[in-house]
Coordinates of C-alpha atoms and ligand atoms in Angstrom, one line a residue:
M1 CA -7.6 12.8 37.4
F2 CA -7.1 9.8 35.1
Y3 CA -8.2 9.7 31.4
G4 CA -8.6 7.3 28.6
G5 CA -4.9 7.6 27.9
F6 CA -4.1 7.1 31.6
S7 CA -2.3 10.4 31.9
M8 CA -2.5 12.5 35.1
T9 CA -2.7 16.3 35.1
S10 CA -0.4 17.0 38.0
E11 CA 2.6 17.4 35.8
K12 CA 3.5 21.0 35.4
V13 CA 5.9 22.0 32.6
E14 CA 7.1 25.6 32.5
I15 CA 9.1 26.1 29.3
V16 CA 10.1 29.7 30.0
K17 CA 8.6 31.9 32.7
G18 CA 4.9 32.0 32.2
V19 CA 4.8 29.7 29.2
Y20 CA 3.5 26.2 30.0
W21 CA 3.0 22.9 28.1
V22 CA -0.7 21.9 28.8
G23 CA -1.2 19.2 26.2
A24 CA -2.5 15.6 26.3
I25 CA -0.5 12.3 26.2
D26 CA -2.0 9.4 24.3
W27 CA 0.0 6.5 25.6
T28 CA -2.1 3.9 23.7
L29 CA -2.1 5.5 20.2
R30 CA -0.7 3.0 17.7
D31 CA -2.0 4.3 14.4
F32 CA -2.3 8.0 13.8
H33 CA -4.4 8.0 10.6
G34 CA -1.9 5.8 8.8
L35 CA 1.2 6.8 10.6
W36 CA 2.6 4.0 12.7
T37 CA 2.9 5.2 16.3
P38 CA 4.4 2.3 18.3
R39 CA 5.2 4.6 21.2
G40 CA 1.9 6.5 21.4
G41 CA 1.5 10.2 20.7
T42 CA 0.9 13.6 22.2
Y43 CA -1.3 16.6 21.3
N44 CA 0.5 19.7 22.6
A45 CA -1.1 22.9 23.7
Y46 CA 0.6 25.8 25.3
L47 CA -0.6 28.3 27.9
I48 CA 0.9 31.8 28.2
I49 CA 0.4 33.7 31.4
D50 CA 0.7 37.4 30.8
E51 CA -1.6 40.4 31.0
K52 CA -3.6 38.6 28.4
I53 CA -4.0 34.8 29.1
T54 CA -3.5 32.9 25.9
L55 CA -3.8 29.2 24.8
I56 CA -2.0 28.0 21.7
D57 CA -3.9 25.2 19.9
T58 CA -6.0 22.5 21.6
V59 CA -6.0 18.7 21.6
A60 CA -7.6 15.8 19.9
P61 CA -11.1 14.4 20.4
N62 CA -11.6 12.8 23.9
F63 CA -8.7 14.8 25.4
S64 CA -10.5 18.1 26.1
K65 CA -10.9 17.3 29.8
E66 CA -7.2 16.5 30.2
L67 CA -6.4 19.8 28.6
I68 CA -8.8 21.8 30.8
D69 CA -7.6 20.1 33.9
R70 CA -4.0 20.8 33.1
I71 CA -4.8 24.5 32.5
S72 CA -6.8 24.5 35.8
T73 CA -3.7 23.5 37.8
I74 CA -2.1 26.8 36.6
I75 CA -5.0 29.3 36.2
D76 CA -8.8 29.5 36.1
P77 CA -9.7 28.8 32.4
A78 CA -12.3 31.5 32.6
K79 CA -9.5 34.0 32.6
I80 CA -8.3 33.0 29.1
D81 CA -8.5 35.9 26.7
Y82 CA -7.2 34.3 23.5
L83 CA -7.4 30.9 21.9
I84 CA -4.9 30.8 19.1
C85 CA -6.0 28.4 16.3
Q86 CA -2.9 27.7 14.1
H87 CA -4.4 24.7 12.3
V88 CA -7.9 23.4 12.0
E89 CA -7.2 19.6 11.6
P90 CA -9.3 17.9 14.3
D91 CA -6.4 16.8 16.4
H92 CA -5.9 20.5 17.3
S93 CA -9.3 22.1 16.8
T94 CA -11.8 19.7 18.3
S95 CA -11.5 21.1 21.8
Y96 CA -12.4 24.8 20.9
A97 CA -16.1 24.2 21.6
D98 CA -15.3 22.7 25.0
M99 CA -12.8 25.5 25.7
L100 CA -15.3 28.2 25.0
K101 CA -17.6 26.6 27.7
V102 CA -15.0 27.2 30.4
A103 CA -13.4 30.3 28.8
P104 CA -16.5 32.3 27.8
K105 CA -14.8 35.6 27.2
A106 CA -12.1 34.1 25.0
K107 CA -11.7 35.1 21.3
I108 CA -10.4 32.6 18.7
I109 CA -7.4 34.1 16.8
T110 CA -6.8 32.5 13.4
S111 CA -6.1 33.2 9.8
M112 CA -8.7 34.0 7.2
R113 CA -8.6 30.4 5.9
G114 CA -8.6 29.2 9.5
A115 CA -11.9 31.0 10.1
E116 CA -13.3 29.5 7.0
F117 CA -12.2 26.0 7.8
L118 CA -13.4 26.2 11.4
E119 CA -16.9 27.2 10.3
K120 CA -17.0 24.4 7.7
S121 CA -15.5 21.8 10.1
Y122 CA -18.0 22.6 12.9
P123 CA -21.2 23.6 11.2
G124 CA -23.7 25.3 13.5
V125 CA -21.0 26.3 16.1
K126 CA -20.7 30.1 16.4
F127 CA -17.1 30.8 17.1
P128 CA -16.0 34.3 18.4
I129 CA -13.3 34.7 15.7
K130 CA -10.8 37.4 15.2
I131 CA -8.9 37.1 12.0
V132 CA -5.2 38.1 11.9
E133 CA -3.1 38.9 8.9
D134 CA 0.2 37.3 7.9
G135 CA 3.0 39.0 9.8
S136 CA 0.7 40.8 12.3
S137 CA 1.5 40.9 16.0
L138 CA -0.6 40.6 19.1
G139 CA 0.5 42.2 22.4
L140 CA 0.0 40.0 25.4
G141 CA 1.6 42.3 28.0
K142 CA 5.3 41.7 28.6
R143 CA 5.4 39.4 25.6
S144 CA 3.8 39.3 22.1
L145 CA 3.0 36.9 19.3
T146 CA 3.8 37.4 15.6
F147 CA 1.7 35.3 13.3
V148 CA 3.4 33.8 10.2
Q149 CA 1.2 32.0 7.7
I150 CA 2.9 28.9 6.3
P151 CA 0.3 27.6 3.8
M152 CA 0.5 23.9 2.9
V153 CA 2.7 23.0 5.9
H154 CA 0.7 21.0 5.8
W155 CA -2.8 22.5 5.3
P156 CA -3.6 25.8 3.5
E157 CA -4.6 27.6 6.6
T158 CA -1.6 26.7 8.8
M159 CA 0.2 29.4 10.7
I160 CA 2.9 29.5 13.3
S161 CA 3.2 32.0 16.2
Y162 CA 6.6 33.6 17.1
M163 CA 7.3 35.1 20.5
P164 CA 10.3 37.4 19.9
E165 CA 10.9 38.2 23.6
E166 CA 11.7 34.6 24.2
Q167 CA 12.9 33.7 20.7
L168 CA 10.4 30.9 20.8
V169 CA 8.1 29.6 18.1
F170 CA 4.9 27.6 18.4
S171 CA 5.5 25.6 15.2
N172 CA 2.3 23.5 15.1
D173 CA 2.8 20.3 13.1
A174 CA 6.2 21.3 11.8
F175 CA 9.1 19.8 13.8
G176 CA 6.6 17.4 15.4
M177 CA 6.6 13.7 15.9
Q178 CA 4.2 11.2 17.5
I179 CA 5.7 9.7 20.6
A180 CA 4.4 9.5 24.2
S181 CA 7.2 9.9 26.7
P182 CA 7.7 10.8 30.3
Y183 CA 9.9 13.6 29.0
R184 CA 8.7 16.9 27.5
Y185 CA 12.0 17.9 25.8
A186 CA 13.8 16.3 22.9
D187 CA 17.2 16.5 24.5
Q188 CA 15.8 14.1 27.2
I189 CA 15.1 11.5 24.5
D190 CA 17.9 9.6 22.8
D191 CA 16.1 8.0 19.8
W192 CA 14.0 10.8 18.3
Y193 CA 15.4 10.6 14.8
E194 CA 13.2 7.8 13.4
P195 CA 9.9 9.1 14.9
L196 CA 10.7 12.5 13.6
R197 CA 11.6 11.1 10.1
A198 CA 8.5 9.0 10.0
Y199 CA 6.2 11.9 10.9
Y200 CA 7.9 14.2 8.4
S201 CA 7.9 11.6 5.5
Y202 CA 4.2 10.7 6.1
I203 CA 2.7 14.1 6.9
V204 CA 5.0 16.8 5.6
R205 CA 7.2 15.6 2.7
W206 CA 4.5 15.9 0.1
N207 CA 4.6 19.6 0.7
A208 CA 8.4 20.0 0.9
A209 CA 8.3 23.0 -1.4
A210 CA 6.0 24.8 1.1
V211 CA 8.4 24.0 3.9
L212 CA 11.3 25.7 2.0
K213 CA 9.1 28.7 1.4
A214 CA 8.3 28.8 5.1
F215 CA 12.0 28.7 5.9
K216 CA 12.5 31.7 3.6
K217 CA 9.9 33.6 5.5
I218 CA 11.6 33.2 8.8
E219 CA 15.2 33.4 7.6
G220 CA 17.4 35.3 10.1
V221 CA 14.8 35.1 12.9
P222 CA 16.6 34.2 16.1
L223 CA 15.3 30.9 17.5
K224 CA 16.0 29.3 20.8
I225 CA 13.0 27.1 21.4
I226 CA 10.6 25.3 19.1
C227 CA 7.3 24.2 20.6
P228 CA 5.6 21.8 18.1
S229 CA 2.0 20.4 18.4
H230 CA 3.2 16.8 18.6
G231 CA 6.1 15.3 20.5
P232 CA 8.8 16.9 22.5
I233 CA 9.9 20.5 22.7
W234 CA 13.2 21.5 21.1
R235 CA 15.4 23.7 23.3
K236 CA 18.9 22.5 22.3
N237 CA 20.6 22.0 19.0
I238 CA 18.1 24.2 17.2
D239 CA 20.4 24.5 14.2
Q240 CA 20.7 20.7 13.9
I241 CA 16.9 20.2 13.8
T242 CA 16.3 23.0 11.3
E243 CA 19.1 21.7 9.1
I244 CA 17.6 18.2 9.2
Y245 CA 14.2 19.7 8.2
H246 CA 15.8 21.7 5.4
R247 CA 17.6 18.6 4.1
W248 CA 14.5 16.5 4.1
S249 CA 12.7 19.3 2.2
S250 CA 15.3 19.7 -0.4
S251 CA 17.5 16.6 -1.0
P252 CA 16.7 13.9 1.6
E253 CA 18.6 11.1 -0.3
K254 CA 21.7 9.6 1.3
E255 CA 24.1 7.0 -0.2
Q256 CA 21.9 4.1 0.8
A257 CA 19.1 1.9 -0.6
V258 CA 16.0 0.2 0.6
V259 CA 14.4 -3.0 -0.5
V260 CA 10.7 -3.5 0.2
Y261 CA 8.7 -6.6 -0.7
S262 CA 5.7 -8.7 -0.1
T263 CA 5.4 -12.4 -0.8
I264 CA 3.1 -15.4 -0.2
W265 CA 5.3 -18.4 -0.9
K266 CA 8.7 -16.8 -0.2
S267 CA 10.2 -16.8 -3.7
T268 CA 10.1 -13.0 -3.8
K269 CA 11.6 -12.9 -0.3
Q270 CA 14.5 -15.0 -1.5
M271 CA 14.9 -12.5 -4.4
A272 CA 14.7 -9.5 -2.0
Y273 CA 17.5 -10.8 0.2
A274 CA 19.8 -11.7 -2.7
I275 CA 19.2 -8.2 -4.2
R276 CA 20.0 -6.6 -0.8
E277 CA 23.2 -8.6 -0.6
G278 CA 24.2 -7.4 -4.0
I279 CA 23.6 -3.8 -3.1
A280 CA 25.6 -4.2 0.2
S281 CA 28.4 -6.0 -1.6
V282 CA 29.4 -2.8 -3.4
G283 CA 29.5 -0.8 -0.2
V284 CA 26.0 0.7 -0.2
P285 CA 24.0 0.2 3.1
A286 CA 20.7 -1.4 2.2
D287 CA 17.7 -1.8 4.5
I288 CA 15.0 -4.4 3.9
Y289 CA 11.3 -4.3 4.8
N290 CA 8.7 -7.1 4.5
L291 CA 5.6 -5.0 3.9
E292 CA 3.3 -7.7 5.3
E293 CA 5.0 -7.4 8.7
E294 CA 5.7 -3.6 8.9
Y295 CA 3.5 -0.6 9.0
L296 CA 3.9 1.0 5.6
S297 CA 4.8 4.4 7.1
R298 CA 7.9 2.8 8.7
A299 CA 9.2 1.7 5.3
Q300 CA 8.2 5.1 3.9
G301 CA 10.5 6.8 6.3
A302 CA 13.4 4.7 5.3
A303 CA 12.6 5.1 1.6
M304 CA 12.6 8.9 1.9
E305 CA 16.3 8.9 2.8
A306 CA 17.3 6.1 0.3
K307 CA 18.8 7.0 -3.1
A308 CA 17.4 3.7 -4.5
V309 CA 14.1 2.1 -3.7
V310 CA 13.7 -1.5 -4.9
V311 CA 10.1 -2.7 -4.8
G312 CA 9.2 -6.3 -4.9
A313 CA 5.9 -8.2 -5.2
M314 CA 4.8 -11.6 -6.3
T315 CA 2.1 -11.5 -8.9
Y316 CA -1.4 -12.0 -7.5
N317 CA -3.6 -12.7 -10.5
I318 CA -2.2 -10.0 -12.7
D319 CA -1.2 -7.4 -10.2
P320 CA 1.4 -6.8 -7.4
Y321 CA 0.5 -8.6 -4.1
Y322 CA -1.6 -6.2 -2.0
P323 CA 0.9 -5.1 0.7
T324 CA 3.3 -3.8 -2.0
A325 CA 0.4 -2.3 -4.0
A326 CA -0.7 -0.5 -0.8
F327 CA 2.8 0.9 -0.3
M328 CA 3.0 2.5 -3.7
P329 CA 1.0 5.7 -2.8
Y330 CA 3.4 6.1 0.2
L331 CA 6.2 6.1 -2.2
K332 CA 4.5 8.5 -4.5
H333 CA 3.9 11.0 -1.7
L334 CA 7.7 11.2 -1.1
R335 CA 8.0 13.0 -4.4
P336 CA 10.7 10.6 -5.4
T337 CA 12.0 12.5 -8.4
S338 CA 15.7 12.2 -7.4
K339 CA 15.6 8.5 -6.7
I340 CA 16.6 5.3 -8.6
G341 CA 13.8 2.8 -8.8
A342 CA 13.6 -0.9 -9.6
A343 CA 11.0 -3.6 -9.4
F344 CA 11.3 -7.4 -9.0
G345 CA 9.1 -10.4 -8.1
S346 CA 8.2 -13.9 -8.8
Y347 CA 5.2 -15.3 -10.7
G348 CA 3.7 -18.6 -11.6
W349 CA 2.4 -18.3 -15.2
G350 CA 1.2 -15.0 -16.7
G351 CA 3.1 -12.5 -14.4
G352 CA 2.2 -8.8 -14.4
A353 CA 3.3 -7.4 -11.0
T354 CA 6.7 -6.0 -12.0
K355 CA 5.2 -4.5 -15.2
V356 CA 2.7 -2.6 -13.0
L357 CA 5.3 -1.5 -10.5
T358 CA 7.8 -0.4 -13.1
Q359 CA 5.1 1.8 -14.8
Q360 CA 4.2 3.3 -11.4
L361 CA 7.9 4.1 -10.7
K362 CA 8.0 5.9 -14.0
D363 CA 4.7 7.7 -13.4
F364 CA 6.0 8.9 -10.0
K365 CA 8.9 10.4 -12.0
F366 CA 11.8 8.5 -10.5
S367 CA 15.0 9.9 -12.0
E368 CA 15.9 6.5 -13.3
V369 CA 13.9 3.2 -13.5
L370 CA 15.7 -0.1 -14.2
E371 CA 14.2 -2.9 -16.3
P372 CA 12.4 -5.2 -13.9
L373 CA 13.6 -8.6 -12.7
D374 CA 11.3 -11.6 -12.8
V375 CA 11.6 -15.1 -11.6
Q376 CA 9.2 -17.9 -12.5
F377 CA 8.0 -20.0 -9.5
R378 CA 11.0 -20.8 -7.2
P379 CA 14.4 -19.0 -7.8
T380 CA 17.2 -21.3 -8.8
E381 CA 20.8 -20.7 -7.9
E382 CA 21.2 -19.1 -11.2
D383 CA 18.2 -16.8 -10.6
L384 CA 19.6 -15.8 -7.2
K385 CA 22.9 -14.9 -8.8
R386 CA 20.9 -12.7 -11.3
C387 CA 19.3 -11.0 -8.3
F388 CA 22.6 -10.5 -6.6
E389 CA 24.0 -8.9 -9.7
Y390 CA 20.9 -6.8 -10.1
G391 CA 21.6 -5.5 -6.6
Q392 CA 25.2 -4.8 -7.5
E393 CA 24.0 -2.8 -10.5
I394 CA 21.7 -0.7 -8.3
G395 CA 24.4 -0.3 -5.7
R396 CA 26.9 1.0 -8.3
K397 CA 24.3 3.5 -9.6
V398 CA 23.8 4.8 -6.0
K399 CA 27.6 5.1 -5.6
A400 CA 27.9 6.9 -8.9
A401 CA 25.2 9.4 -7.9
F402 CA 27.3 10.5 -5.0
S403 CA 30.8 10.4 -6.7
Ligands
FEO1 FE1 -1.4 17.5 13.9 FE2 -2.2 18.4 10.8 O1 -2.6 18.0 12.5

């Protein structure tokens, strides 16, 4: 059967014996509520065949049929006993009503807050809910699930489900990324780092402290397989992926910088490139993003790992030009308290952009904020030399932070 995303349901993915991926692939997704998804996305659900038949999570609006058809290639959906609701955001919960039509004896297993959020998200729908406590287990036959609540990763009701017999965790949004691929496992995909980073920085980083708390809760738990609710499944190098997540949640900054800017008549662009050259000249890798041409979430991913973030905008009336102004909340949501910040831009007469940006960097609690750099109208050779030296100063500060 073909669907809106042009996926077929004949693909059968058995992760370990009796545990199947039965999600949906959205090949055409390009914007996941603000997250740039140039390679599409997936909504993962997992089917466990045991004495009790169990479905972990569901899929996004318009993909219920794909989910149900995939399940039907393995088992009659009417035999499902449990629907595990780990997270109520609509990309995972919208299909519960459709699932209950084909699985009428199923109970929805969720946390106390999950039950509350389900009822408030789908007013008028009577869900057959069984609430489970943090740390409680549910026997399925030969296997079992232990539910671990991980509030604010990234909603208050979020929980994950651990299957000790297989050392496998259904991690919901954690360890996820948005990418549509012919492959279901991360070790089959070479370039997963940037999509994973973009997803983490946009969706998870704001709640980094909650991620660290979640790590504490599962400390010492043996783990062989991570099944997230988006993107590929992790079955190799588990220590590497958990280390990356831990680093991003504690100290994501590397010895590198990023310059982001927006411009109309290219004066600020000239400044941006001169500053970037200055940073690079002292041996600090510096990336550069024109915010008019890039999705903001792509620049955000780079900014998360940068020690210095240099934001540029020409003055539009009295404010930063819109693309840079729109980027600033993305920067704020990285919790950039260990970063060096600086602002630059060109103006015609009154100016104002760099003043606004500099104040925002201070409000976001950057650890250090430089005095801004302004150029009136078109930068002269002398102005570009000032930009280069400004970049050198930033680069040296980055180096000093790691020495
Ligand atoms: Fe994939 Fe927070 O939903």
